[in-house]
GROMACS .gro file of C-alpha atoms in nm:
model
  499
    1UNK     CA    1   0.000   0.000   0.000
    2UNK     CA    2   0.117   0.351  -0.081
    3UNK     CA    3  -0.032   0.688   0.008
    4UNK     CA    4   0.094   0.870  -0.307
    5UNK     CA    5  -0.016   1.212  -0.182
    6UNK     CA    6   0.299   1.400  -0.287
    7UNK     CA    7   0.374   1.226  -0.617
    8UNK     CA    8   0.157   1.018  -0.846
    9UNK     CA    9   0.404   0.735  -0.874
   10UNK     CA   10   0.643   0.742  -0.578
   11UNK     CA   11   0.684   0.822  -0.211
   12UNK     CA   12   0.811   1.152  -0.074
   13UNK     CA   13   1.177   1.123   0.024
   14UNK     CA   14   1.229   1.289   0.359
   15UNK     CA   15   1.602   1.224   0.325
   16UNK     CA   16   1.627   1.369  -0.025
   17UNK     CA   17   1.903   1.608  -0.127
   18UNK     CA   18   1.844   1.976  -0.051
   19UNK     CA   19   1.983   2.268  -0.252
   20UNK     CA   20   2.343   2.364  -0.169
   21UNK     CA   21   2.237   2.723  -0.096
   22UNK     CA   22   1.971   2.629   0.160
   23UNK     CA   23   2.137   2.830   0.439
   24UNK     CA   24   2.141   3.148   0.229
   25UNK     CA   25   1.779   3.094   0.119
   26UNK     CA   26   1.668   3.033   0.477
   27UNK     CA   27   1.845   3.344   0.606
   28UNK     CA   28   1.763   3.585   0.324
   29UNK     CA   29   1.397   3.487   0.283
   30UNK     CA   30   1.342   3.434   0.658
   31UNK     CA   31   1.209   3.088   0.584
   32UNK     CA   32   1.214   2.974   0.946
   33UNK     CA   33   0.927   3.213   1.011
   34UNK     CA   34   0.726   3.032   0.745
   35UNK     CA   35   0.825   2.687   0.870
   36UNK     CA   36   0.742   2.774   1.231
   37UNK     CA   37   0.398   2.893   1.128
   38UNK     CA   38   0.340   2.567   0.942
   39UNK     CA   39   0.475   2.355   1.229
   40UNK     CA   40   0.308   2.517   1.529
   41UNK     CA   41   0.590   2.394   1.754
   42UNK     CA   42   0.583   2.042   1.609
   43UNK     CA   43   0.940   1.944   1.516
   44UNK     CA   44   0.827   1.678   1.272
   45UNK     CA   45   0.597   1.918   1.085
   46UNK     CA   46   0.880   2.173   1.077
   47UNK     CA   47   1.121   1.926   0.914
   48UNK     CA   48   0.866   1.806   0.658
   49UNK     CA   49   0.774   2.166   0.570
   50UNK     CA   50   1.140   2.258   0.535
   51UNK     CA   51   1.212   1.961   0.310
   52UNK     CA   52   0.905   2.008   0.093
   53UNK     CA   53   0.946   2.384   0.042
   54UNK     CA   54   1.318   2.369  -0.033
   55UNK     CA   55   1.285   2.068  -0.267
   56UNK     CA   56   1.138   2.278  -0.547
   57UNK     CA   57   0.950   2.104  -0.825
   58UNK     CA   58   0.996   2.184  -1.192
   59UNK     CA   59   0.727   1.941  -1.307
   60UNK     CA   60   0.400   2.125  -1.367
   61UNK     CA   61   0.188   1.810  -1.342
   62UNK     CA   62   0.319   1.732  -0.993
   63UNK     CA   63   0.269   2.093  -0.880
   64UNK     CA   64  -0.092   2.084  -0.998
   65UNK     CA   65  -0.135   1.737  -0.845
   66UNK     CA   66  -0.040   1.876  -0.503
   67UNK     CA   67  -0.247   2.190  -0.552
   68UNK     CA   68  -0.560   1.981  -0.612
   69UNK     CA   69  -0.491   1.772  -0.301
   70UNK     CA   70  -0.438   2.089  -0.096
   71UNK     CA   71  -0.769   2.229  -0.222
   72UNK     CA   72  -0.936   1.915  -0.088
   73UNK     CA   73  -0.755   1.961   0.243
   74UNK     CA   74  -0.878   2.318   0.276
   75UNK     CA   75  -1.235   2.205   0.204
   76UNK     CA   76  -1.215   1.910   0.445
   77UNK     CA   77  -0.964   2.007   0.717
   78UNK     CA   78  -1.123   1.800   0.995
   79UNK     CA   79  -1.118   1.480   0.789
   80UNK     CA   80  -0.757   1.531   0.681
   81UNK     CA   81  -0.647   1.597   1.039
   82UNK     CA   82  -0.834   1.283   1.145
   83UNK     CA   83  -0.648   1.070   0.889
   84UNK     CA   84  -0.319   1.222   1.003
   85UNK     CA   85  -0.410   1.147   1.365
   86UNK     CA   86  -0.478   0.780   1.282
   87UNK     CA   87  -0.138   0.750   1.112
   88UNK     CA   88   0.045   0.915   1.402
   89UNK     CA   89  -0.136   0.703   1.661
   90UNK     CA   90  -0.036   0.387   1.474
   91UNK     CA   91   0.328   0.493   1.466
   92UNK     CA   92   0.336   0.589   1.833
   93UNK     CA   93   0.150   0.274   1.943
   94UNK     CA   94   0.400   0.053   1.762
   95UNK     CA   95   0.684   0.215   1.956
   96UNK     CA   96   0.514   0.132   2.286
   97UNK     CA   97   0.494  -0.242   2.221
   98UNK     CA   98   0.782  -0.371   2.432
   99UNK     CA   99   1.044  -0.600   2.279
  100UNK     CA  100   1.191  -0.722   2.606
  101UNK     CA  101   1.534  -0.871   2.660
  102UNK     CA  102   1.442  -1.183   2.459
  103UNK     CA  103   1.392  -0.987   2.137
  104UNK     CA  104   1.623  -1.209   1.932
  105UNK     CA  105   1.414  -1.521   1.987
  106UNK     CA  106   1.156  -1.618   1.720
  107UNK     CA  107   0.884  -1.675   1.981
  108UNK     CA  108   0.928  -1.318   2.111
  109UNK     CA  109   0.938  -1.176   1.759
  110UNK     CA  110   0.621  -1.364   1.672
  111UNK     CA  111   0.440  -1.257   1.987
  112UNK     CA  112   0.527  -0.891   1.940
  113UNK     CA  113   0.438  -0.900   1.570
  114UNK     CA  114   0.095  -1.044   1.651
  115UNK     CA  115   0.032  -0.770   1.907
  116UNK     CA  116   0.147  -0.493   1.669
  117UNK     CA  117  -0.046  -0.633   1.377
  118UNK     CA  118  -0.361  -0.659   1.588
  119UNK     CA  119  -0.323  -0.291   1.673
  120UNK     CA  120  -0.257  -0.202   1.308
  121UNK     CA  121  -0.575  -0.380   1.203
  122UNK     CA  122  -0.773  -0.144   1.425
  123UNK     CA  123  -0.606   0.159   1.267
  124UNK     CA  124  -0.659   0.025   0.915
  125UNK     CA  125  -1.026  -0.026   0.995
  126UNK     CA  126  -1.041   0.336   1.110
  127UNK     CA  127  -0.898   0.449   0.774
  128UNK     CA  128  -1.145   0.230   0.587
  129UNK     CA  129  -1.431   0.382   0.785
  130UNK     CA  130  -1.312   0.733   0.695
  131UNK     CA  131  -1.293   0.632   0.329
  132UNK     CA  132  -1.648   0.495   0.337
  133UNK     CA  133  -1.786   0.807   0.505
  134UNK     CA  134  -1.601   1.091   0.333
  135UNK     CA  135  -1.453   0.977   0.000
  136UNK     CA  136  -1.729   1.151  -0.197
  137UNK     CA  137  -1.634   1.487  -0.043
  138UNK     CA  138  -1.288   1.477  -0.208
  139UNK     CA  139  -1.233   1.560  -0.575
  140UNK     CA  140  -0.857   1.549  -0.630
  141UNK     CA  141  -0.689   1.266  -0.815
  142UNK     CA  142  -0.458   1.203  -0.520
  143UNK     CA  143  -0.730   1.154  -0.259
  144UNK     CA  144  -0.956   0.965  -0.502
  145UNK     CA  145  -0.673   0.717  -0.563
  146UNK     CA  146  -0.597   0.697  -0.192
  147UNK     CA  147  -0.953   0.627  -0.085
  148UNK     CA  148  -1.002   0.385  -0.375
  149UNK     CA  149  -0.695   0.192  -0.261
  150UNK     CA  150  -0.829   0.172   0.095
  151UNK     CA  151  -1.166   0.041  -0.021
  152UNK     CA  152  -1.015  -0.213  -0.257
  153UNK     CA  153  -0.735  -0.350  -0.041
  154UNK     CA  154  -0.898  -0.320   0.303
  155UNK     CA  155  -1.210  -0.521   0.235
  156UNK     CA  156  -1.413  -0.704   0.501
  157UNK     CA  157  -1.274  -1.031   0.368
  158UNK     CA  158  -0.920  -0.902   0.410
  159UNK     CA  159  -0.979  -0.816   0.775
  160UNK     CA  160  -1.149  -1.153   0.838
  161UNK     CA  161  -0.852  -1.338   0.688
  162UNK     CA  162  -0.608  -1.143   0.904
  163UNK     CA  163  -0.802  -1.222   1.220
  164UNK     CA  164  -0.809  -1.592   1.131
  165UNK     CA  165  -0.435  -1.596   1.069
  166UNK     CA  166  -0.361  -1.412   1.392
  167UNK     CA  167  -0.569  -1.659   1.591
  168UNK     CA  168  -0.386  -1.951   1.432
  169UNK     CA  169  -0.046  -1.793   1.494
  170UNK     CA  170  -0.114  -1.790   1.866
  171UNK     CA  171  -0.107  -2.172   1.839
  172UNK     CA  172  -0.389  -2.245   2.087
  173UNK     CA  173  -0.342  -2.621   2.028
  174UNK     CA  174   0.034  -2.615   2.036
  175UNK     CA  175   0.297  -2.600   1.762
  176UNK     CA  176   0.305  -2.882   1.505
  177UNK     CA  177   0.660  -2.917   1.375
  178UNK     CA  178   0.821  -3.191   1.165
  179UNK     CA  179   1.194  -3.256   1.130
  180UNK     CA  180   1.439  -3.497   0.972
  181UNK     CA  181   1.754  -3.653   1.103
  182UNK     CA  182   2.062  -3.484   0.970
  183UNK     CA  183   2.432  -3.544   1.008
  184UNK     CA  184   2.538  -3.668   1.347
  185UNK     CA  185   2.174  -3.755   1.423
  186UNK     CA  186   2.095  -3.387   1.464
  187UNK     CA  187   1.760  -3.242   1.369
  188UNK     CA  188   1.728  -3.082   1.026
  189UNK     CA  189   1.460  -2.947   0.791
  190UNK     CA  190   1.238  -2.817   1.068
  191UNK     CA  191   0.897  -2.739   0.915
  192UNK     CA  192   0.594  -2.577   1.074
  193UNK     CA  193   0.261  -2.737   0.985
  194UNK     CA  194  -0.090  -2.610   1.009
  195UNK     CA  195  -0.279  -2.811   1.272
  196UNK     CA  196  -0.532  -3.047   1.119
  197UNK     CA  197  -0.889  -2.943   1.176
  198UNK     CA  198  -1.091  -3.210   1.356
  199UNK     CA  199  -1.444  -3.195   1.221
  200UNK     CA  200  -1.575  -3.490   1.423
  201UNK     CA  201  -1.843  -3.432   1.682
  202UNK     CA  202  -1.738  -3.416   2.044
  203UNK     CA  203  -1.907  -3.755   2.111
  204UNK     CA  204  -1.701  -3.926   1.841
  205UNK     CA  205  -1.386  -3.761   1.963
  206UNK     CA  206  -1.446  -3.906   2.311
  207UNK     CA  207  -1.552  -4.256   2.208
  208UNK     CA  208  -1.331  -4.313   1.904
  209UNK     CA  209  -1.040  -4.556   1.929
  210UNK     CA  210  -0.709  -4.388   1.871
  211UNK     CA  211  -0.362  -4.507   1.789
  212UNK     CA  212  -0.117  -4.489   2.075
  213UNK     CA  213   0.076  -4.162   2.091
  214UNK     CA  214   0.445  -4.134   2.169
  215UNK     CA  215   0.482  -3.849   2.414
  216UNK     CA  216   0.719  -3.734   2.678
  217UNK     CA  217   0.698  -3.494   2.967
  218UNK     CA  218   0.961  -3.259   3.101
  219UNK     CA  219   1.010  -3.246   3.472
  220UNK     CA  220   0.931  -2.917   3.645
  221UNK     CA  221   1.294  -2.852   3.736
  222UNK     CA  222   1.448  -2.975   3.410
  223UNK     CA  223   1.570  -2.637   3.281
  224UNK     CA  224   1.791  -2.793   3.014
  225UNK     CA  225   1.502  -2.997   2.879
  226UNK     CA  226   1.271  -2.695   2.876
  227UNK     CA  227   1.537  -2.492   2.698
  228UNK     CA  228   1.588  -2.765   2.437
  229UNK     CA  229   1.214  -2.788   2.373
  230UNK     CA  230   1.191  -2.410   2.343
  231UNK     CA  231   1.473  -2.414   2.088
  232UNK     CA  232   1.290  -2.680   1.886
  233UNK     CA  233   0.979  -2.463   1.887
  234UNK     CA  234   1.180  -2.156   1.783
  235UNK     CA  235   1.329  -2.345   1.490
  236UNK     CA  236   0.983  -2.445   1.378
  237UNK     CA  237   0.831  -2.098   1.397
  238UNK     CA  238   1.140  -1.904   1.286
  239UNK     CA  239   1.025  -1.858   0.927
  240UNK     CA  240   0.669  -1.757   1.011
  241UNK     CA  241   0.798  -1.516   1.277
  242UNK     CA  242   1.025  -1.353   1.020
  243UNK     CA  243   0.745  -1.326   0.762
  244UNK     CA  244   0.503  -1.175   1.016
  245UNK     CA  245   0.767  -0.925   1.131
  246UNK     CA  246   0.815  -0.819   0.768
  247UNK     CA  247   0.439  -0.778   0.732
  248UNK     CA  248   0.422  -0.548   1.034
  249UNK     CA  249   0.718  -0.350   0.896
  250UNK     CA  250   0.535  -0.312   0.565
  251UNK     CA  251   0.223  -0.175   0.731
  252UNK     CA  252   0.434   0.047   0.958
  253UNK     CA  253   0.608   0.191   0.652
  254UNK     CA  254   0.267   0.269   0.503
  255UNK     CA  255   0.156   0.457   0.815
  256UNK     CA  256   0.494   0.633   0.834
  257UNK     CA  257   0.477   0.754   0.475
  258UNK     CA  258   0.109   0.847   0.510
  259UNK     CA  259   0.195   1.055   0.817
  260UNK     CA  260   0.495   1.213   0.642
  261UNK     CA  261   0.308   1.311   0.328
  262UNK     CA  262   0.003   1.436   0.517
  263UNK     CA  263   0.234   1.638   0.744
  264UNK     CA  264   0.305   1.869   0.450
  265UNK     CA  265  -0.066   1.936   0.402
  266UNK     CA  266  -0.125   1.972   0.777
  267UNK     CA  267   0.147   2.239   0.774
  268UNK     CA  268  -0.027   2.412   0.483
  269UNK     CA  269  -0.356   2.402   0.674
  270UNK     CA  270  -0.188   2.554   0.979
  271UNK     CA  271  -0.051   2.837   0.767
  272UNK     CA  272  -0.381   2.887   0.586
  273UNK     CA  273  -0.572   2.918   0.913
  274UNK     CA  274  -0.330   3.178   1.050
  275UNK     CA  275  -0.343   3.389   0.736
  276UNK     CA  276  -0.721   3.359   0.729
  277UNK     CA  277  -0.737   3.491   1.086
  278UNK     CA  278  -0.528   3.790   0.976
  279UNK     CA  279  -0.762   3.851   0.683
  280UNK     CA  280  -0.479   3.801   0.433
  281UNK     CA  281  -0.569   3.659   0.092
  282UNK     CA  282  -0.416   3.346  -0.060
  283UNK     CA  283  -0.461   3.192  -0.403
  284UNK     CA  284  -0.342   2.896  -0.600
  285UNK     CA  285  -0.083   3.013  -0.854
  286UNK     CA  286  -0.076   2.926  -1.222
  287UNK     CA  287   0.271   2.789  -1.298
  288UNK     CA  288   0.415   2.773  -1.650
  289UNK     CA  289   0.728   2.605  -1.781
  290UNK     CA  290   1.070   2.737  -1.684
  291UNK     CA  291   1.153   2.826  -2.047
  292UNK     CA  292   0.872   3.084  -2.056
  293UNK     CA  293   0.899   3.425  -1.896
  294UNK     CA  294   0.591   3.496  -1.691
  295UNK     CA  295   0.564   3.697  -1.371
  296UNK     CA  296   0.237   3.872  -1.299
  297UNK     CA  297   0.043   3.902  -0.978
  298UNK     CA  298  -0.207   4.108  -0.783
  299UNK     CA  299  -0.175   4.181  -0.412
  300UNK     CA  300   0.146   3.985  -0.351
  301UNK     CA  301   0.266   4.039   0.007
  302UNK     CA  302   0.548   3.915   0.227
  303UNK     CA  303   0.392   3.625   0.417
  304UNK     CA  304   0.673   3.620   0.676
  305UNK     CA  305   0.624   3.988   0.753
  306UNK     CA  306   0.249   3.933   0.801
  307UNK     CA  307   0.316   3.639   1.034
  308UNK     CA  308   0.572   3.837   1.234
  309UNK     CA  309   0.358   4.149   1.267
  310UNK     CA  310   0.038   3.946   1.312
  311UNK     CA  311  -0.138   4.200   1.093
  312UNK     CA  312  -0.220   4.270   0.732
  313UNK     CA  313   0.066   4.412   0.527
  314UNK     CA  314   0.084   4.602   0.201
  315UNK     CA  315   0.066   4.398  -0.119
  316UNK     CA  316   0.199   4.480  -0.465
  317UNK     CA  317   0.086   4.429  -0.823
  318UNK     CA  318   0.316   4.354  -1.113
  319UNK     CA  319   0.296   4.260  -1.479
  320UNK     CA  320   0.643   4.149  -1.586
  321UNK     CA  321   0.570   3.886  -1.849
  322UNK     CA  322   0.843   3.832  -2.108
  323UNK     CA  323   1.095   3.999  -1.879
  324UNK     CA  324   1.432   3.855  -1.778
  325UNK     CA  325   1.546   4.149  -1.568
  326UNK     CA  326   1.363   4.343  -1.296
  327UNK     CA  327   1.555   4.629  -1.132
  328UNK     CA  328   1.403   4.789  -0.822
  329UNK     CA  329   1.521   5.129  -0.700
  330UNK     CA  330   1.370   5.408  -0.494
  331UNK     CA  331   1.338   5.549  -0.146
  332UNK     CA  332   1.521   5.403   0.150
  333UNK     CA  333   1.293   5.190   0.372
  334UNK     CA  334   1.029   5.205   0.102
  335UNK     CA  335   0.956   4.833   0.090
  336UNK     CA  336   1.208   4.720  -0.175
  337UNK     CA  337   1.363   4.439   0.030
  338UNK     CA  338   1.021   4.327   0.150
  339UNK     CA  339   0.901   4.315  -0.210
  340UNK     CA  340   1.205   4.111  -0.313
  341UNK     CA  341   1.148   3.867  -0.028
  342UNK     CA  342   0.784   3.826  -0.130
  343UNK     CA  343   0.902   3.729  -0.481
  344UNK     CA  344   1.128   3.455  -0.345
  345UNK     CA  345   0.876   3.320  -0.095
  346UNK     CA  346   0.599   3.302  -0.354
  347UNK     CA  347   0.831   3.122  -0.596
  348UNK     CA  348   0.922   2.854  -0.342
  349UNK     CA  349   0.563   2.813  -0.226
  350UNK     CA  350   0.439   2.779  -0.584
  351UNK     CA  351   0.703   2.523  -0.676
  352UNK     CA  352   0.622   2.292  -0.386
  353UNK     CA  353   0.250   2.288  -0.464
  354UNK     CA  354   0.128   2.537  -0.202
  355UNK     CA  355  -0.097   2.839  -0.230
  356UNK     CA  356   0.078   3.177  -0.248
  357UNK     CA  357   0.022   3.499  -0.049
  358UNK     CA  358  -0.151   3.697  -0.324
  359UNK     CA  359  -0.493   3.756  -0.478
  360UNK     CA  360  -0.363   3.606  -0.803
  361UNK     CA  361  -0.023   3.486  -0.918
  362UNK     CA  362   0.125   3.346  -1.238
  363UNK     CA  363   0.494   3.276  -1.294
  364UNK     CA  364   0.728   3.042  -1.470
  365UNK     CA  365   0.901   2.779  -1.262
  366UNK     CA  366   1.275   2.819  -1.218
  367UNK     CA  367   1.547   2.559  -1.214
  368UNK     CA  368   1.687   2.677  -0.886
  369UNK     CA  369   1.636   2.990  -0.676
  370UNK     CA  370   1.942   3.180  -0.553
  371UNK     CA  371   1.982   3.484  -0.329
  372UNK     CA  372   2.270   3.727  -0.305
  373UNK     CA  373   2.203   3.967  -0.020
  374UNK     CA  374   2.428   4.219   0.140
  375UNK     CA  375   2.577   4.084   0.461
  376UNK     CA  376   2.654   4.278   0.776
  377UNK     CA  377   3.017   4.342   0.861
  378UNK     CA  378   3.175   4.032   1.013
  379UNK     CA  379   3.488   4.072   1.224
  380UNK     CA  380   3.577   3.711   1.143
  381UNK     CA  381   3.609   3.788   0.772
  382UNK     CA  382   3.949   3.711   0.631
  383UNK     CA  383   3.899   3.956   0.346
  384UNK     CA  384   3.702   4.269   0.262
  385UNK     CA  385   3.323   4.282   0.214
  386UNK     CA  386   3.354   4.311  -0.164
  387UNK     CA  387   3.577   4.003  -0.181
  388UNK     CA  388   3.323   3.817   0.031
  389UNK     CA  389   3.039   3.922  -0.201
  390UNK     CA  390   3.234   3.814  -0.508
  391UNK     CA  391   3.316   3.482  -0.344
  392UNK     CA  392   2.948   3.412  -0.281
  393UNK     CA  393   2.871   3.513  -0.638
  394UNK     CA  394   3.132   3.266  -0.758
  395UNK     CA  395   2.962   2.989  -0.558
  396UNK     CA  396   2.630   3.076  -0.721
  397UNK     CA  397   2.789   3.071  -1.068
  398UNK     CA  398   2.924   2.722  -1.001
  399UNK     CA  399   2.576   2.586  -0.926
  400UNK     CA  400   2.337   2.790  -1.138
  401UNK     CA  401   2.164   2.662  -1.451
  402UNK     CA  402   1.972   2.813  -1.738
  403UNK     CA  403   1.618   2.918  -1.641
  404UNK     CA  404   1.717   2.968  -1.277
  405UNK     CA  405   1.635   3.286  -1.085
  406UNK     CA  406   1.860   3.512  -0.875
  407UNK     CA  407   1.748   3.772  -0.622
  408UNK     CA  408   2.005   4.045  -0.555
  409UNK     CA  409   1.960   4.280  -0.261
  410UNK     CA  410   2.200   4.577  -0.244
  411UNK     CA  411   2.480   4.363  -0.383
  412UNK     CA  412   2.824   4.502  -0.474
  413UNK     CA  413   2.765   4.826  -0.284
  414UNK     CA  414   3.069   4.769  -0.061
  415UNK     CA  415   3.287   4.969  -0.301
  416UNK     CA  416   3.246   5.304  -0.476
  417UNK     CA  417   2.954   5.376  -0.709
  418UNK     CA  418   3.145   5.338  -1.035
  419UNK     CA  419   3.321   5.012  -0.948
  420UNK     CA  420   3.011   4.858  -0.790
  421UNK     CA  421   2.798   4.953  -1.092
  422UNK     CA  422   3.051   4.805  -1.334
  423UNK     CA  423   3.073   4.476  -1.143
  424UNK     CA  424   2.695   4.451  -1.113
  425UNK     CA  425   2.644   4.532  -1.483
  426UNK     CA  426   2.883   4.265  -1.603
  427UNK     CA  427   2.738   3.999  -1.376
  428UNK     CA  428   2.375   4.078  -1.458
  429UNK     CA  429   2.446   4.096  -1.833
  430UNK     CA  430   2.610   3.754  -1.822
  431UNK     CA  431   2.323   3.603  -1.625
  432UNK     CA  432   2.051   3.744  -1.852
  433UNK     CA  433   2.237   3.634  -2.165
  434UNK     CA  434   2.253   3.282  -2.017
  435UNK     CA  435   1.876   3.269  -1.977
  436UNK     CA  436   1.856   3.342  -1.604
  437UNK     CA  437   1.586   3.564  -1.456
  438UNK     CA  438   1.718   3.841  -1.230
  439UNK     CA  439   1.551   4.061  -0.967
  440UNK     CA  440   1.788   4.331  -0.841
  441UNK     CA  441   1.725   4.579  -0.557
  442UNK     CA  442   1.989   4.850  -0.570
  443UNK     CA  443   2.093   5.205  -0.483
  444UNK     CA  444   2.363   5.200  -0.756
  445UNK     CA  445   2.224   5.468  -0.987
  446UNK     CA  446   2.486   5.423  -1.261
  447UNK     CA  447   2.409   5.053  -1.276
  448UNK     CA  448   2.030   5.097  -1.291
  449UNK     CA  449   2.044   5.393  -1.529
  450UNK     CA  450   2.283   5.211  -1.760
  451UNK     CA  451   2.036   4.929  -1.817
  452UNK     CA  452   1.745   5.172  -1.840
  453UNK     CA  453   1.916   5.368  -2.117
  454UNK     CA  454   1.964   5.050  -2.321
  455UNK     CA  455   1.588   5.033  -2.373
  456UNK     CA  456   1.584   4.655  -2.327
  457UNK     CA  457   1.248   4.496  -2.410
  458UNK     CA  458   1.313   4.213  -2.165
  459UNK     CA  459   1.375   4.447  -1.869
  460UNK     CA  460   1.138   4.633  -1.641
  461UNK     CA  461   1.221   4.901  -1.384
  462UNK     CA  462   1.033   4.943  -1.057
  463UNK     CA  463   1.057   5.209  -0.790
  464UNK     CA  464   0.952   5.220  -0.426
  465UNK     CA  465   0.685   5.486  -0.391
  466UNK     CA  466   0.739   5.806  -0.188
  467UNK     CA  467   0.476   6.066  -0.113
  468UNK     CA  468   0.547   6.435  -0.155
  469UNK     CA  469   0.565   6.475   0.224
  470UNK     CA  470   0.836   6.206   0.239
  471UNK     CA  471   0.612   5.929   0.375
  472UNK     CA  472   0.633   5.576   0.236
  473UNK     CA  473   0.343   5.375   0.096
  474UNK     CA  474   0.556   5.057   0.091
  475UNK     CA  475   0.430   4.992  -0.259
  476UNK     CA  476   0.647   4.928  -0.560
  477UNK     CA  477   0.540   5.046  -0.903
  478UNK     CA  478   0.693   5.090  -1.247
  479UNK     CA  479   0.923   5.389  -1.278
  480UNK     CA  480   1.263   5.493  -1.406
  481UNK     CA  481   1.561   5.502  -1.170
  482UNK     CA  482   1.621   5.823  -0.980
  483UNK     CA  483   1.953   5.959  -0.866
  484UNK     CA  484   1.840   5.989  -0.504
  485UNK     CA  485   1.716   5.740  -0.249
  486UNK     CA  486   1.578   6.020  -0.031
  487UNK     CA  487   1.807   5.948   0.261
  488UNK     CA  488   1.728   6.295   0.397
  489UNK     CA  489   1.376   6.173   0.478
  490UNK     CA  490   1.521   5.927   0.725
  491UNK     CA  491   1.745   6.195   0.872
  492UNK     CA  492   1.448   6.422   0.932
  493UNK     CA  493   1.246   6.140   1.081
  494UNK     CA  494   1.523   6.051   1.326
  495UNK     CA  495   1.659   6.395   1.417
  496UNK     CA  496   1.356   6.610   1.335
  497UNK     CA  497   1.557   6.871   1.143
  498UNK     CA  498   1.740   6.932   0.820
  499UNK     CA  499   2.104   6.836   0.805
   0.00000   0.00000   0.00000
């Protein structure tokens, strides 16, 4: 049995490889805020959310497959949480079944396996009951396949057969084992047999003549004899104990994977409920292939900022289809970095099959998301800030592929305007020519103006809005680069006077 709630044809790999730049992504996009909201202090949910979000998909069918399943989850949250609870209870109950210090003996393995399997049967029946009651309320391919599998494989006949086998494996009439004499007159070819069913009436069984039986009895204090008999029994049941243990492991793996895959959707539900309480909109994005250039949205906001502030935040609109380069300039503390972070968060959320924090959103997938943000001064640095920035850029260049996306935030500003602009221009030109989408927040006027003057059809220029009185709207709209970032506004706000 397989849950298949993350992929159509395979299980979700919780140990799968993560991107090499995961630390930079986590820091620059403040992803831990997102993961904590999804986890609600559950370490397992946190890890599943982290793995799922950072393991970006490039396959549109799988993204849509997860989106449809998540839609079902949002429509039926109580049922989904109930299924998850059944899976988690099964996993935790299995851990509580004690092995004991005789765990290597077949009899102990068999006894524990029977107890675990008996418990699993109860949990499987609970899943079957949920499928019978609520399957019609789910529309996605993933849940339809899942419930169909439960109904087909967990039939009443299946449960009856399991109960019969479990009763027999308790050997109420003793263990029937045959053996042959091997070398040195030692036992060999130990074989467990199914006890013969006696269909005679009880009167015939009492009155019938029987052949003499060859039996022996072990004295109460004959420990060696008891041990030898126990070893004979273990040899007889060894194979069936091994097979039953494998069966319990198989069912445990099903519950484990079901719990793992549902954990992603439980995390999404947790996030959805928190954003709904804040009154923030979400929508399911429309992804297109990585070779296209689409990026348009309405009301896109920084989900991590909303979660941190526990309030609604300003959203932005953008139509940047057929654009490879987006340069954002404008007033200090005008919302540029927040806008850039919202771009990265929405991209990751879209490419793992989640909803996005926007009223509507359409973008191409990318073959890897990279961030290059300005870092604070570090006394442990062995070289200057510019060298450190160039080193990180070199690492990105070693890993990046065509149709990837890079988010730059105030990069290459550690030197003078002319040198920083020249470095940024050469790097961005090379990236765009290679087919990589670039978003660049900058105060380097020469750099921004240089690209603006080229009149590139595949570039768009945005500017953080500033009111005439110096106040910020925290919105970003299309506009040509300006030579000032209005730093005097901040000075006035802090010191209350002109400088």
